[in-house]
Tab-separated table of C-alpha atoms in Angstrom:
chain	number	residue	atom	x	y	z
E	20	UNK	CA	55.345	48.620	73.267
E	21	UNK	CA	52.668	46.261	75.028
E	22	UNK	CA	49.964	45.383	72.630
E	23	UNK	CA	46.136	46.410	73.915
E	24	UNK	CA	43.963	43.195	74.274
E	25	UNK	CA	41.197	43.031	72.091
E	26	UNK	CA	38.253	43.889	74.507
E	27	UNK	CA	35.877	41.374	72.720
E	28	UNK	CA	32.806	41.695	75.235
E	29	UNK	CA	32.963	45.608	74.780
E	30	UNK	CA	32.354	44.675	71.207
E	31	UNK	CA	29.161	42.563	72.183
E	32	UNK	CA	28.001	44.893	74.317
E	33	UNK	CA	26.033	47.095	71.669
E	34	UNK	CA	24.159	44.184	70.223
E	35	UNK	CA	23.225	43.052	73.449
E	36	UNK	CA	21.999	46.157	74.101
E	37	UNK	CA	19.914	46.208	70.763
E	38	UNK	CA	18.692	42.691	71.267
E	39	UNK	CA	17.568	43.492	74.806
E	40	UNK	CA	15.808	46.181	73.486
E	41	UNK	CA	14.069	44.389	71.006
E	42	UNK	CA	12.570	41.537	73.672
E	43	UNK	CA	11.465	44.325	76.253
E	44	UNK	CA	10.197	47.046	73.483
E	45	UNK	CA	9.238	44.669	70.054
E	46	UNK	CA	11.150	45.564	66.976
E	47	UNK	CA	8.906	48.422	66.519
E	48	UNK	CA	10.367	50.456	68.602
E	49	UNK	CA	13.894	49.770	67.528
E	50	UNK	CA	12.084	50.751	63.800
E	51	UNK	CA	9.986	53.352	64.531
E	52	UNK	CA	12.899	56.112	64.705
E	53	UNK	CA	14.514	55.250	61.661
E	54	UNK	CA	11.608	55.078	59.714
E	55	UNK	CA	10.674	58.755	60.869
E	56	UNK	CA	13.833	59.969	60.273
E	57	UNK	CA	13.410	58.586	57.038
E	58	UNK	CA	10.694	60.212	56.184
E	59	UNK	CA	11.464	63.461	57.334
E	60	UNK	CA	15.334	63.721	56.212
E	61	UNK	CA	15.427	60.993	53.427
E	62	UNK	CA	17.936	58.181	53.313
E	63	UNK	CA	20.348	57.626	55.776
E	64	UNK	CA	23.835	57.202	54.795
E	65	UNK	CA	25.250	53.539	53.901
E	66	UNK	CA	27.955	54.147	56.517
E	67	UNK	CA	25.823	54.347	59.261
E	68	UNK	CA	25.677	50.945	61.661
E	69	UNK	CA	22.894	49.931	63.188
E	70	UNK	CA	23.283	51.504	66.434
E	71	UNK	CA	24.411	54.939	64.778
E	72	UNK	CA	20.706	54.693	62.677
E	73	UNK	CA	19.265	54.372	65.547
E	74	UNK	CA	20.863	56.935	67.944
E	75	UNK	CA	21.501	59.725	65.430
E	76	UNK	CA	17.539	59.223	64.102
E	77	UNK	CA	16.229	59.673	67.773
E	78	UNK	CA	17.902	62.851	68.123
E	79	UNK	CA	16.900	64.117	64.685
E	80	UNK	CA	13.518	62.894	65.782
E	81	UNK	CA	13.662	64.430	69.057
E	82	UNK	CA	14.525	67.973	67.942
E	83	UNK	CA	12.984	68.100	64.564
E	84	UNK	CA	11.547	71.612	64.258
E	85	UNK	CA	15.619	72.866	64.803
E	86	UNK	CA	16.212	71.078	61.608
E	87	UNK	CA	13.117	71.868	59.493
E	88	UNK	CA	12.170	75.205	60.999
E	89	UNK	CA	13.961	78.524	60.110
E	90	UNK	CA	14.914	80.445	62.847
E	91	UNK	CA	14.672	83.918	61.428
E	92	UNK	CA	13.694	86.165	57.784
E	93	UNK	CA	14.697	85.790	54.342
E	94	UNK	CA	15.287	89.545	54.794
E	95	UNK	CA	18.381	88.117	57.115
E	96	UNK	CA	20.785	87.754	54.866
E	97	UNK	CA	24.465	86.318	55.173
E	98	UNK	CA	27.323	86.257	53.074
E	99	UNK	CA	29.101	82.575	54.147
E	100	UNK	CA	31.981	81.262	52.560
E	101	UNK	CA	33.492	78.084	53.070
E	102	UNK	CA	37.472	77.591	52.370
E	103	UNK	CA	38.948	74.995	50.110
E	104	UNK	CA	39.746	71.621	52.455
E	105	UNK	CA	37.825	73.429	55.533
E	106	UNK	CA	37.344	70.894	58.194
E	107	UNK	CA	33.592	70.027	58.895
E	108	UNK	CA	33.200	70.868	62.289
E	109	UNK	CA	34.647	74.550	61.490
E	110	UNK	CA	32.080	75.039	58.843
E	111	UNK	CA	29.302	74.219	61.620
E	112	UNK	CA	31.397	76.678	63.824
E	113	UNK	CA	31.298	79.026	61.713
E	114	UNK	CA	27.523	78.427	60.884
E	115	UNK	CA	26.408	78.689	64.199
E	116	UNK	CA	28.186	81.895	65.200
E	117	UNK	CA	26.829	83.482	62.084
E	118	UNK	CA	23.238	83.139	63.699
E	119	UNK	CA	22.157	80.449	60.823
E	120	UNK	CA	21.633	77.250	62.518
E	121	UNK	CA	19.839	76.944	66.056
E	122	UNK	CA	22.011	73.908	67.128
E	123	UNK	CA	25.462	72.876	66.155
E	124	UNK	CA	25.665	69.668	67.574
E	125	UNK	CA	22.343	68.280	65.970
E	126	UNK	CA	23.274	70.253	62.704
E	127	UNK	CA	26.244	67.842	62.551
E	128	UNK	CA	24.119	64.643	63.157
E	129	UNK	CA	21.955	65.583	60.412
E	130	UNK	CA	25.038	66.115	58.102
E	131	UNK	CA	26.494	62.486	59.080
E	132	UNK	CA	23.301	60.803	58.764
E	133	UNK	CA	22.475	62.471	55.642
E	134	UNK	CA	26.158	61.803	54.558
E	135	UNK	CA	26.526	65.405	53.321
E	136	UNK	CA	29.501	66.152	56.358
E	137	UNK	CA	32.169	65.293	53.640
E	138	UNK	CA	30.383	66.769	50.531
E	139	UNK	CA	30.063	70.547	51.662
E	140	UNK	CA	32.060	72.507	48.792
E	141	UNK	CA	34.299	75.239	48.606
E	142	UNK	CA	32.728	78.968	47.823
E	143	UNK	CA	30.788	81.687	48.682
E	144	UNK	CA	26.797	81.546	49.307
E	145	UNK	CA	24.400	84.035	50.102
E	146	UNK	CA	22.258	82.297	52.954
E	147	UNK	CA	19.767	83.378	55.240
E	148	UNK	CA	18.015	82.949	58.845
E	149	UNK	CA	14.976	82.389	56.592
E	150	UNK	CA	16.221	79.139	55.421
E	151	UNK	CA	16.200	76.035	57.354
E	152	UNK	CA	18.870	74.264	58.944
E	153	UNK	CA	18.408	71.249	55.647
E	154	UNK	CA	18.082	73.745	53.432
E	155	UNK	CA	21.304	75.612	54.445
E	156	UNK	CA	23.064	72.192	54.447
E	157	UNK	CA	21.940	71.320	50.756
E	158	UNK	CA	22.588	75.004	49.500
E	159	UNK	CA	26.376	74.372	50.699
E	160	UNK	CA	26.740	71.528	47.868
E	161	UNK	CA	25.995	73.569	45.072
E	162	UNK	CA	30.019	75.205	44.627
E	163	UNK	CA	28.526	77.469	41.716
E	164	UNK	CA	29.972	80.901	42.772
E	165	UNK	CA	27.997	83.834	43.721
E	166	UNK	CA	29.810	86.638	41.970
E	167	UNK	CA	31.770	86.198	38.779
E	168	UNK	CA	33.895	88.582	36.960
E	169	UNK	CA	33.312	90.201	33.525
E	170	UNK	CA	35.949	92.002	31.477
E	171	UNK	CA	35.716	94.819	29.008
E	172	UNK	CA	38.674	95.440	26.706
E	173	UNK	CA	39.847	98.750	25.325
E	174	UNK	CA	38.687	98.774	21.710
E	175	UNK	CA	35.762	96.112	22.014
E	176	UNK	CA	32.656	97.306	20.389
E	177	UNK	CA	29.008	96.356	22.047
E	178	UNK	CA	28.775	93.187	20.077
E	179	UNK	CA	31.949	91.568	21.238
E	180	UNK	CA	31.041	92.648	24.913
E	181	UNK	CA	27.625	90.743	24.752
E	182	UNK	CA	29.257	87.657	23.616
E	183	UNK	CA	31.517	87.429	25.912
E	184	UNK	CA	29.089	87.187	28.534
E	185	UNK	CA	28.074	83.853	28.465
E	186	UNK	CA	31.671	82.430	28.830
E	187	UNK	CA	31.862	84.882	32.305
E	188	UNK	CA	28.491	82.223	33.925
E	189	UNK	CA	26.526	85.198	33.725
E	190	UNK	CA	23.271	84.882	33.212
E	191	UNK	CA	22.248	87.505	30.530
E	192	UNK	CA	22.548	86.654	26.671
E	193	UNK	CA	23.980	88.719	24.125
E	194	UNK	CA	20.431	89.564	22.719
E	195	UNK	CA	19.188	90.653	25.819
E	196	UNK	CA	22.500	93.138	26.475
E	197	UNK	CA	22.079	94.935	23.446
E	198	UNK	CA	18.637	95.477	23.843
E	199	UNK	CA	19.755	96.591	27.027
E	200	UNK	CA	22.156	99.490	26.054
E	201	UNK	CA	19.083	100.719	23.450
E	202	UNK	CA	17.400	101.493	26.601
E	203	UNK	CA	17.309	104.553	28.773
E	204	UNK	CA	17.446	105.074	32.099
E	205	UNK	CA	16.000	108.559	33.450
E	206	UNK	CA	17.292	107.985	37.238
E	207	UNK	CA	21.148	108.430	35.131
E	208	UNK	CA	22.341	111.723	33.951
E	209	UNK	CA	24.993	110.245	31.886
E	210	UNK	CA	22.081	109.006	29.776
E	211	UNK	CA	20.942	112.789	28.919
E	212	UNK	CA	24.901	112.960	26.782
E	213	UNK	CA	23.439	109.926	24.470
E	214	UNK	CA	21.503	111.035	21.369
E	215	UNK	CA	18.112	109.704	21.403
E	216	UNK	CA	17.850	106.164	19.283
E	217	UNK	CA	21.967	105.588	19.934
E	218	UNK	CA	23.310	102.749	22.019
E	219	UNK	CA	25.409	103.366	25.183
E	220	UNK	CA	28.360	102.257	22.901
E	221	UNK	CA	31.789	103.926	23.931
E	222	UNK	CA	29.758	104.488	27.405
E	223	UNK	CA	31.052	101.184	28.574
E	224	UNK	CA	34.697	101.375	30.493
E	225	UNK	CA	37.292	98.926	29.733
E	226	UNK	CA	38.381	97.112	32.833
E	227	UNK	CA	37.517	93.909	35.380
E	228	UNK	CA	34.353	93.723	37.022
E	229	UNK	CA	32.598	91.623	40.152
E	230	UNK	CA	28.510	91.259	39.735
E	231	UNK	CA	25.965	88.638	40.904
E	232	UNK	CA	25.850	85.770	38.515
E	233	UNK	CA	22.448	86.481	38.471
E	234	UNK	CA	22.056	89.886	37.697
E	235	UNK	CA	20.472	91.355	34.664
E	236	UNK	CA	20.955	92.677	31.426
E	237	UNK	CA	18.684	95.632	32.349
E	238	UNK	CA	20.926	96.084	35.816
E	239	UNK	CA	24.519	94.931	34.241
E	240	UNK	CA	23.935	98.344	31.722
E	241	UNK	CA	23.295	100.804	34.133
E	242	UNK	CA	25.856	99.167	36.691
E	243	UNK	CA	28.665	100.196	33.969
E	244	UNK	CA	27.407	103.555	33.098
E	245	UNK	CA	27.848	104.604	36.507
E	246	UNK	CA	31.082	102.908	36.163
E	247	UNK	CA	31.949	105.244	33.555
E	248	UNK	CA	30.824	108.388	35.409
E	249	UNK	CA	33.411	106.950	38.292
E	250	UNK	CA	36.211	106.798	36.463
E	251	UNK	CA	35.866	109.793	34.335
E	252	UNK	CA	38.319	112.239	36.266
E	253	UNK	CA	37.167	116.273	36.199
E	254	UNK	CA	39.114	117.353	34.464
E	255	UNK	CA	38.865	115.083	31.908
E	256	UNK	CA	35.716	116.263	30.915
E	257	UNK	CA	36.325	119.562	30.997
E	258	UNK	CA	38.756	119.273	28.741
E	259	UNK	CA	36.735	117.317	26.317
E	260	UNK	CA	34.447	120.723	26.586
E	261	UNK	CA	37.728	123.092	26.378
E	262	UNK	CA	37.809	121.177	22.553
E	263	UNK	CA	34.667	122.498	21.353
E	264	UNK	CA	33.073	118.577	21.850
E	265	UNK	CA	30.211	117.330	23.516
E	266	UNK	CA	30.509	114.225	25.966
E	267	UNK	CA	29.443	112.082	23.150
E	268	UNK	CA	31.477	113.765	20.316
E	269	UNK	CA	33.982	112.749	22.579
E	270	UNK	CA	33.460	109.491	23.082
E	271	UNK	CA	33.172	109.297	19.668
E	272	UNK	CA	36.819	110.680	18.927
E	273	UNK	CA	38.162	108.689	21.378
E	274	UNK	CA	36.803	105.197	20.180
E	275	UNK	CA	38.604	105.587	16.877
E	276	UNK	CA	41.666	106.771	18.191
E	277	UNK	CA	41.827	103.398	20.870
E	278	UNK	CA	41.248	101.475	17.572
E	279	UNK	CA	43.878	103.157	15.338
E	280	UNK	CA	46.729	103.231	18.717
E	281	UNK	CA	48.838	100.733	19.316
E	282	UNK	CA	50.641	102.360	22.439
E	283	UNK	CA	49.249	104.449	24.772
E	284	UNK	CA	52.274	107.302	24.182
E	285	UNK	CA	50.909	108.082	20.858
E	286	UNK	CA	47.528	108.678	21.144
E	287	UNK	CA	47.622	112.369	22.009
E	288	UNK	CA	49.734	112.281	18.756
E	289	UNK	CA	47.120	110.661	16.765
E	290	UNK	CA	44.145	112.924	18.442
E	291	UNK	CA	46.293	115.915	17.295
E	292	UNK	CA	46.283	114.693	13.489
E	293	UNK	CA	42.186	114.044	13.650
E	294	UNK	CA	41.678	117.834	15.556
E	295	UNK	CA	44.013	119.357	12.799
E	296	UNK	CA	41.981	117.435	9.819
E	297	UNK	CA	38.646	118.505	11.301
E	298	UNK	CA	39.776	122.163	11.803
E	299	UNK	CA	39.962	122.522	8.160
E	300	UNK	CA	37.065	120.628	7.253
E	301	UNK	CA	39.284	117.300	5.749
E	302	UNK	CA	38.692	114.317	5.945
E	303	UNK	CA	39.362	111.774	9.099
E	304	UNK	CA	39.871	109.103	6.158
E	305	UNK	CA	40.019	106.660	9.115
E	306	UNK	CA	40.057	102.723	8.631
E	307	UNK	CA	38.523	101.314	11.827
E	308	UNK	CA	35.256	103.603	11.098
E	309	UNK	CA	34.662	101.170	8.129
E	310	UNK	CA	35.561	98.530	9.664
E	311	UNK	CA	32.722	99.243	11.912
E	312	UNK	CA	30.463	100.021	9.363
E	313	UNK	CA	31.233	96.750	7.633
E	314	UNK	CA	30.299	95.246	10.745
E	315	UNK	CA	30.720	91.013	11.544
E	316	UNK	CA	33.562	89.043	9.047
E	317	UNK	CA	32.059	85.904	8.611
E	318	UNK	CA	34.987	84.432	7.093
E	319	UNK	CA	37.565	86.122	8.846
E	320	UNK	CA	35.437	85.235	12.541
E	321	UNK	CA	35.959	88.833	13.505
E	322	UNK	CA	33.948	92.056	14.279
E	323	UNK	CA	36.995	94.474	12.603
E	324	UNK	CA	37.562	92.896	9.193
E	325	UNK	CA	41.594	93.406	8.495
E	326	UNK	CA	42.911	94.344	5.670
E	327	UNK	CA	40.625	96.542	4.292
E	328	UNK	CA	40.097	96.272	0.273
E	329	UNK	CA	39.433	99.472	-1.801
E	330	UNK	CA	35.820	97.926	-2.209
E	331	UNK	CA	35.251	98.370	1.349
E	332	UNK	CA	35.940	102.213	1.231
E	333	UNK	CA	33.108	102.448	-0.628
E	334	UNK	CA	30.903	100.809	1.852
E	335	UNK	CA	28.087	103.200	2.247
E	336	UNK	CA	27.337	104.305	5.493
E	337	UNK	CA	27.365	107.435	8.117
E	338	UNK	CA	30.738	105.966	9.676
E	339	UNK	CA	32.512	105.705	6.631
E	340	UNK	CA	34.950	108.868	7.015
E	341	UNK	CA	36.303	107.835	3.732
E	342	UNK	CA	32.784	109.393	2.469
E	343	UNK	CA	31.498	111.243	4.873
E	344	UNK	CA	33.361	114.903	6.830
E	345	UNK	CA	33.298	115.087	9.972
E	346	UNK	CA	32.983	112.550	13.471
E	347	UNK	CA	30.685	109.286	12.896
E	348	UNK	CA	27.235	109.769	14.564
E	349	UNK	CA	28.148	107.635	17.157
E	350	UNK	CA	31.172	106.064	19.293
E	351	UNK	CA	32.464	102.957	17.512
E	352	UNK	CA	34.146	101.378	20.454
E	353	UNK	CA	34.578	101.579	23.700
E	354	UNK	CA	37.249	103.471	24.407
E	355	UNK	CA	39.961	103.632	27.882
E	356	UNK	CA	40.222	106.276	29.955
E	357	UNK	CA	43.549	107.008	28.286
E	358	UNK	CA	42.070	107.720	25.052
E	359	UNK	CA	39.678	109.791	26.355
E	360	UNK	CA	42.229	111.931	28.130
E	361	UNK	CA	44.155	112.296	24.430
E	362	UNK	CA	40.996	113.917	23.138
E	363	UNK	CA	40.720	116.210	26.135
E	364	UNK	CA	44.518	116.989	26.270
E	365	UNK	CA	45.888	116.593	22.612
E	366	UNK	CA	49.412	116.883	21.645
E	367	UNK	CA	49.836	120.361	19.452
E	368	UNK	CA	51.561	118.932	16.413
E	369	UNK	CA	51.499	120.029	12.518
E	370	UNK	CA	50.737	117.146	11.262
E	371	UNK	CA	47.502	115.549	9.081
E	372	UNK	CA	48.731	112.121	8.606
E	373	UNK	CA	50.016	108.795	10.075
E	374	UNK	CA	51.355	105.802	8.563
E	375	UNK	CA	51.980	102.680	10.627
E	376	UNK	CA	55.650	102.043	10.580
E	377	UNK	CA	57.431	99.171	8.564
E	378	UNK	CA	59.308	97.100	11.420
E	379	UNK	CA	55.891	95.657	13.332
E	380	UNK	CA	56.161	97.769	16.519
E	381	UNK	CA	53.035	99.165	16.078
E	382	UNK	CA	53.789	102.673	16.252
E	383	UNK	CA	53.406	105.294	13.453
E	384	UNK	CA	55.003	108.260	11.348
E	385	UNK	CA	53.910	111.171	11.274
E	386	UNK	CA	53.571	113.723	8.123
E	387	UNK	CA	52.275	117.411	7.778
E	388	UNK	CA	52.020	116.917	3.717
E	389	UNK	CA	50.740	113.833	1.600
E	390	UNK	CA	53.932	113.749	0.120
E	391	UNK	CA	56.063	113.028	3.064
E	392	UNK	CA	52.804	110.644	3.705
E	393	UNK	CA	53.565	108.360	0.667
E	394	UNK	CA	57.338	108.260	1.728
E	395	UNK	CA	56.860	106.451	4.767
E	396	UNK	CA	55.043	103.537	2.296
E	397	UNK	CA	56.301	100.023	3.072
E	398	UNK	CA	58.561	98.326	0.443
């Protein structure tokens, strides 16, 4: 292949070109675009040569109110997202045919002088024709994301949902959720089923949700009672009523039974053992209710101390059903959809106890009579 010979007055040309300028115009000419450009965009990047400086802070210059003025309303709002390893001049693409720059080719001079054209991140950013065409590029370095997901486990009480906020990046702290689900909200009818001075607890639905990093604790609760209202089927509630329960005895009910199940398949089982206990007037004799009662573990770094001593039967306290007849005043969990649907649809069994069973599967024996109760004892 024939080698290209190095065109070395093509490489003088441009400093001729600058020198000339500088004996017909004076240096401050040559100056007096950079130094604008300076003050109206900040440092130029170290990469830049002379000419570039020069050209690219004319045309910045030139067209400044493209750059500095917004060419529409905050009230404009765009959701832009930016793919990982996107080239630069797609991003602009895509920028301009969303309506949020005025001029593509000037957008990407101020990103190269600025040096930002190979620091735009990965993400999603709510922008708007309110912003400027500088302000849009400096938005696009912060990568935090605009939604995050929060999770809700079957079983978790409203303590160990508000600490497990701060580890999502939202911005609401556990104080501020409780306080939160203390609060009512008339514009919900779900809120009516929730005694007056109770929590939302059990009102909360297990499962994976997208918000705004930024949202509230006062817009995060009602967010997941309508949630809740969602994803309560019917029938479902219905057949919660068809039991003789309220909505809240319900929930109730069903909190203790997601704490006490280990598989899904048995808790119809283990609603029909509670129903038959409260039918004649026994007691539930239940271990998570105390373990709710006893609230936080310090030294065991959990919310559901385990085991349970005979000292902590005696803990006294309206959820103790060791002590007490009848449901706890409120839920003590919050519960799935699946226990729920074992209070409204029990199984129709004789028995009034459950054991857990010896080989670690979780699952339980059932007995109609104390006696056959005590048999199923561990060795």
């Amino acid at each position: 292949m024939k080698q290209k010979k190095f065109n070395f007055s093509a490489c003088l040309l441009i400093p001729l070109f600058i020198v000339l300028l500088v004996v017909v115009f004076g240096a401050s000419f040559i100056n007096q675009y950079p130094s604008q450009a300076e003050q109206k965009f900040g440092q130029p990047s170290i990469h830049l040569t002379t000419w570039q400086k020069f050209l690219i802070s004319y045309r910045l210059i030139s067209s400044q109110e493209l750059l500095l003025e917004p060419i529409g309303t905050p009230d404009e709002s765009v959701l832009f997202s930016i793919e990982f390893n996107q080239p630069t001049d797609v991003i602009i693409s895509n920028l301009d045919a969303s309506g949020l720059i005025a001029d593509a080719s000037l957008f990407r001079d101020y990103l190269v002088y600025s040096g930002l054209d190979t620091q735009l991140q990965a993400g999603s950013y709510q922008l708007s024709r309110g912003m400027s065409a500088v302000e849009i590029a400096q938005t696009l370095l912060d990568s935090t994301p605009l939604f995050i997901t929060i999770s809700i486990l079957p079983g978790w009480r409203l303590e160990e949902i508000a600490e497990s906020l701060p580890t999502t990046g939202v911005e609401i702290t556990p104080d501020e959720f409780i306080q939160a689900a203390y609060q009512r909200y008339p514009s919900l009818p779900i809120t009516e089923e929730i005694p007056l001075g109770a929590s939302m607890e059990g009102f909360f639905p297990p499962g994976m949700y997208e918000v705004e990093r930024t949202i509230r604790a006062e817009q995060l609760v009602p967010f997941l009672l309508e949630k809740f209202e969602q994803s309560l089927p019917p029938k479902t509630r219905q057949g919660i009523a068809d039991q003789g329960l309220t909505l809240h005895q319900g929930l109730v009910l069903a909190s203790i039974i997601q704490r006490e199940a280990v598989t899904q398949e048995e808790m119809p089982v283990i609603a029909s053992v509670f129903f038959n206990r409260l039918e004649i007037a026994m007691k539930l004799e239940t271990d998570p209710t105390v373990q709710y009662a006893l609230g936080y573990n310090t030294a065991q770094n959990s919310w559901w101390t385990n085991p349970l001593t005979y000292a902590d039967l005696e803990v006294v306290s309206p959820y103790n059903t060791y002590l007490y007849n009848g449901l706890p005043p409120a839920p003590i969990s919050n519960p799935s959809l699946a226990a729920l649907q074992a209070v409204a649809f029990p199984a129709q069994t004789p028995y009034y106890f459950f054991r857990a069973a010896c080989d670690g599967s979780g699952r339980h024996n059932f007995s109609e009579t104390f006696e056959q109760h005590l048999n199923f004892a561990c060795p």
